[in-house]
XYZ file of C-alpha atoms in Angstrom:
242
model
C 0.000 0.000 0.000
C 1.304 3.440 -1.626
C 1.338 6.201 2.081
C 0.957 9.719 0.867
C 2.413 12.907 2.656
C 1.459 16.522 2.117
C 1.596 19.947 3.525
C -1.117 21.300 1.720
C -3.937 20.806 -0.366
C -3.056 19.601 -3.806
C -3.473 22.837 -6.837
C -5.634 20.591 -9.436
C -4.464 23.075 -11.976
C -1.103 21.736 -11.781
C -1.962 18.517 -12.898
C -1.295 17.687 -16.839
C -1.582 15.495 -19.611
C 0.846 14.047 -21.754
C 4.560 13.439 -21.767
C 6.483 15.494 -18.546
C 9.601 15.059 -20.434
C 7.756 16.392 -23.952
C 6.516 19.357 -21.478
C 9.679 20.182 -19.778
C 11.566 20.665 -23.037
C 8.780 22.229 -25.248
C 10.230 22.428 -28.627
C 12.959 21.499 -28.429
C 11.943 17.724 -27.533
C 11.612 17.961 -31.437
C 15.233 17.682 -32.105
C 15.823 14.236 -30.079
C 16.316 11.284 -31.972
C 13.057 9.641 -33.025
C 14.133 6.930 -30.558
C 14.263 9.153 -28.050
C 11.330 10.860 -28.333
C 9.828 7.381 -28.575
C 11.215 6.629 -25.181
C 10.579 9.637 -23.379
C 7.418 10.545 -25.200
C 4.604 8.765 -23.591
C 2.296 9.226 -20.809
C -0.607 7.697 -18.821
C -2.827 8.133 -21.286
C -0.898 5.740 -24.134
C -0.895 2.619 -21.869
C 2.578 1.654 -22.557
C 5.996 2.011 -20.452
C 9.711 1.451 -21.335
C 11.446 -1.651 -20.292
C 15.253 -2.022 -21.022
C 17.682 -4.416 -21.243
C 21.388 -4.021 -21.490
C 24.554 -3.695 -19.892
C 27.056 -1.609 -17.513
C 29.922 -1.763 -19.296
C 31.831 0.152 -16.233
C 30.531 0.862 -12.793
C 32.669 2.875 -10.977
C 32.434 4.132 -7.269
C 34.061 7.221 -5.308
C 37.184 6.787 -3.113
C 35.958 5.126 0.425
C 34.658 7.403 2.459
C 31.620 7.401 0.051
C 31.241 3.528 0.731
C 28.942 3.710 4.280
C 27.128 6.053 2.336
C 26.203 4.540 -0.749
C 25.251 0.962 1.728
C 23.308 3.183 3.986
C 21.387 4.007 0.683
C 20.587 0.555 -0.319
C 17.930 0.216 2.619
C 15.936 2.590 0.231
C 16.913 1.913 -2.949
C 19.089 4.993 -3.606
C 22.589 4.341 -4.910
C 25.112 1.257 -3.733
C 28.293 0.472 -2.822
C 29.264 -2.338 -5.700
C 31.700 -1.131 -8.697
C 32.514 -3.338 -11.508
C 32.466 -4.413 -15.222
C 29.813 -6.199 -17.505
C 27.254 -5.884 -15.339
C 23.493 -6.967 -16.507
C 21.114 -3.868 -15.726
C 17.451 -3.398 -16.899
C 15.539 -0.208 -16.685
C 11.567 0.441 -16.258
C 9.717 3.319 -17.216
C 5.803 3.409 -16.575
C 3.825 6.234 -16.514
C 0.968 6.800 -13.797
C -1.090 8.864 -11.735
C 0.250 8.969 -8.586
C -2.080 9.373 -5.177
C -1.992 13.169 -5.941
C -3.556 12.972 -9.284
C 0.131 14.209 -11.301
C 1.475 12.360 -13.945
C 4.580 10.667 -12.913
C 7.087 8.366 -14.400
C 8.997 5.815 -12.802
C 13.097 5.152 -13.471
C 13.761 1.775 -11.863
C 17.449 0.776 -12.380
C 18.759 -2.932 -11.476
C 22.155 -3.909 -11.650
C 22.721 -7.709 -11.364
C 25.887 -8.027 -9.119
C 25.968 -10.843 -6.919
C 23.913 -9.222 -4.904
C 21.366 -7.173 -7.467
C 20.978 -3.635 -6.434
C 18.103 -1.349 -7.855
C 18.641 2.990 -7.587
C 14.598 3.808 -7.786
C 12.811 6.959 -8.679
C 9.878 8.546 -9.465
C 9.582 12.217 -11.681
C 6.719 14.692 -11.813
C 6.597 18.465 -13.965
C 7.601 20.773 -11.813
C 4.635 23.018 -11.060
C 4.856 26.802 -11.315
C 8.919 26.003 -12.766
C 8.880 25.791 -17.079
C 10.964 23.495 -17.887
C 11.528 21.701 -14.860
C 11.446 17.879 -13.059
C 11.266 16.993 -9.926
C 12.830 13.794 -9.112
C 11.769 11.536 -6.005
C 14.515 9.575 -5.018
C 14.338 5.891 -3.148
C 11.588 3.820 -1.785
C 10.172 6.188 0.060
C 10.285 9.584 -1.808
C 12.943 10.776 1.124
C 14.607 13.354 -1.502
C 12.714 15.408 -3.786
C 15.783 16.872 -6.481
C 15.110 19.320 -9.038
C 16.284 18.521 -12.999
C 17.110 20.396 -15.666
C 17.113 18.809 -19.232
C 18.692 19.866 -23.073
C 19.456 18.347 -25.855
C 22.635 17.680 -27.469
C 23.818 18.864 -31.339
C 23.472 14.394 -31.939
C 19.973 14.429 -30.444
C 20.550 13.064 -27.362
C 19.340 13.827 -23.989
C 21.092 15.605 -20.959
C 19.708 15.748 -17.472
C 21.255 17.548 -14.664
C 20.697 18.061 -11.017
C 19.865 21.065 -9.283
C 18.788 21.693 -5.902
C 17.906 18.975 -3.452
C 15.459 18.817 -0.416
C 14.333 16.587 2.081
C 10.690 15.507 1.179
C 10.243 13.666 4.263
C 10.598 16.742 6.850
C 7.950 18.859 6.841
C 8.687 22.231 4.886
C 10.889 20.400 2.577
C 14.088 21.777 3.544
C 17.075 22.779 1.039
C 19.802 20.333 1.757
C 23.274 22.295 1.378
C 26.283 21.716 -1.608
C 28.551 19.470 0.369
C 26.728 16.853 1.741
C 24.668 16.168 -1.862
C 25.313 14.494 -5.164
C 25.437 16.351 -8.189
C 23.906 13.273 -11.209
C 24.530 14.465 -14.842
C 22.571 11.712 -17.188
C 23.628 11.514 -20.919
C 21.532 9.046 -23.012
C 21.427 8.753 -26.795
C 20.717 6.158 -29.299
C 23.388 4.188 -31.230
C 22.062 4.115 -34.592
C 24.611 1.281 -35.691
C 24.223 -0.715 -32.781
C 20.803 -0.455 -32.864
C 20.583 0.351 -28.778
C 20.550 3.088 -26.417
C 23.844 4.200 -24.778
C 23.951 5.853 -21.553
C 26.377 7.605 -19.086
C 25.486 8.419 -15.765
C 27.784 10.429 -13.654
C 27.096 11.218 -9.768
C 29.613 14.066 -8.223
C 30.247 15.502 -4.901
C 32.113 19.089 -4.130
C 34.313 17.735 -1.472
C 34.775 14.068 -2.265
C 34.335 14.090 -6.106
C 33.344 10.892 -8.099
C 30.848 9.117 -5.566
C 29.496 6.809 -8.031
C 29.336 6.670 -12.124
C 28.266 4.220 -14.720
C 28.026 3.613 -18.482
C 26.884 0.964 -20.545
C 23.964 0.179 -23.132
C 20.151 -1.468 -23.721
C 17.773 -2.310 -26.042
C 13.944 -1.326 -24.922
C 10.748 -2.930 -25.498
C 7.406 -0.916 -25.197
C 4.559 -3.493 -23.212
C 1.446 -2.362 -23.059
C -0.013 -1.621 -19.487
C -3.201 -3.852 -19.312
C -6.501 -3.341 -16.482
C -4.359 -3.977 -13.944
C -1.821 -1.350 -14.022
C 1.335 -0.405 -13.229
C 3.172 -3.155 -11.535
C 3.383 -2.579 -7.655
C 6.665 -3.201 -7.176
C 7.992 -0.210 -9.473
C 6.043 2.002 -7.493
C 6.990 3.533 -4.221
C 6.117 2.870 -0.809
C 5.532 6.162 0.188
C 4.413 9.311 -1.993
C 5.099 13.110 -0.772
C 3.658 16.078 -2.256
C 6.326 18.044 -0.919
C 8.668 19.948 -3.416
């Protein structure tokens, strides 16, 4: 069962349709590859998600004292500890209305190790901000970080980090520089190869590289039948707070 938090009662006008990536970027979602705009193009109403399939061809992780940090973030599905190479990963993207009413999509990473590991979360439009995502991080919507997205000259798609706050507290408060991860996403489509490639970086002010990865997958585009989004790509707990 999905818990909601709020602060306040929920602005219906900011709820709607379509694509929040398609929204966010405006016209210039025009200019990503036809792949891309494939991938990032549908919403609720289309009854389809994303579902990929690939590999990490290098996971890499910060020096040490990042370790109890990244493991502490495993009990929620946010980041891990593991590095390697080769590593089996699949990715799934369903859209849904989330207990506020917003459209929301879901980015549910797992990376087979020995131990698999899965980096979960959920993005809305970010109301009142053109242009911007909000991105719930873990299990339990504990972070609430703001994105920024463009488009590269090859038609790919860049997504950076901005500021990040703690969903969780009441009042969402701003959580400073140092102690957060700066995550700049580069994904494109390998015409040749006829797969997606994508580069994932994750960077701290004080400590540098905490955690970064890079590899490839194929998608698939299921439909969503009557019963929904699957439960367990969905989070535990849902926060209105921005």
């Amino acid at each position: 069962m999905t818990v909601t938090l709020f602060d306040s009662p929920v602005p219906a006008a900011d709820f709607r349709e379509g694509s929040i990536f398609r929204a966010a970027l405006g016209s210039e979602f025009e200019r990503l590859h036809p792949e891309l705009q494939r991938r990032f193009g549908f919403s609720t109403a289309d009854g389809i998600a994303c579902v990929g399939t690939g590999r990490m061809e290098r996971i890499e992780r910060g020096p040490g004292v990042v370790a109890p940090f990244l493991r502490l973030g495993t009990r929620r599905n946010i980041l891990f500890p593991e590095h390697g190479r080769d590593v089996p990963f699949t990715i799934a993207n369903y859209a849904y209305r989330d207990g506020f009413g917003r459209e929301t999509v879901t980015f549910v990473r797992t990376f087979q190790f020995v131990r698999p590991r899965r980096f979960d979360a959920t993005m809305v439009a970010a109301p009142g901000r053109p242009g911007a995502i909000v991105d719930y991080l873990g299990t339990h919507q504990h972070l609430a970080v703001d994105l920024r997205l463009g488009v590269t000259e090859q038609g790919g798609l860049v997504i950076s980090s901005g500021a990040q706050r703690v969903a969780s507290l009441v009042g969402a408060p701003l959580l400073p520089a140092a102690v957060t991860g700066r995550a700049d996403l580069h994904e494109g489509f390998d015409e040749r190869a006829g797969r997606f490639r994508i580069r994932v970086r994750v960077t701290n002010p004080v400590v540098g590289l905490v955690l970064g990865y890079q590899g490839w997958f194929t998608a698939e585009y299921p439909r969503v039948g009557p019963e929904g989004v699957p439960s367990h790509v969905r989070p535990v707990r849902e926060s209105f707070r921005l």
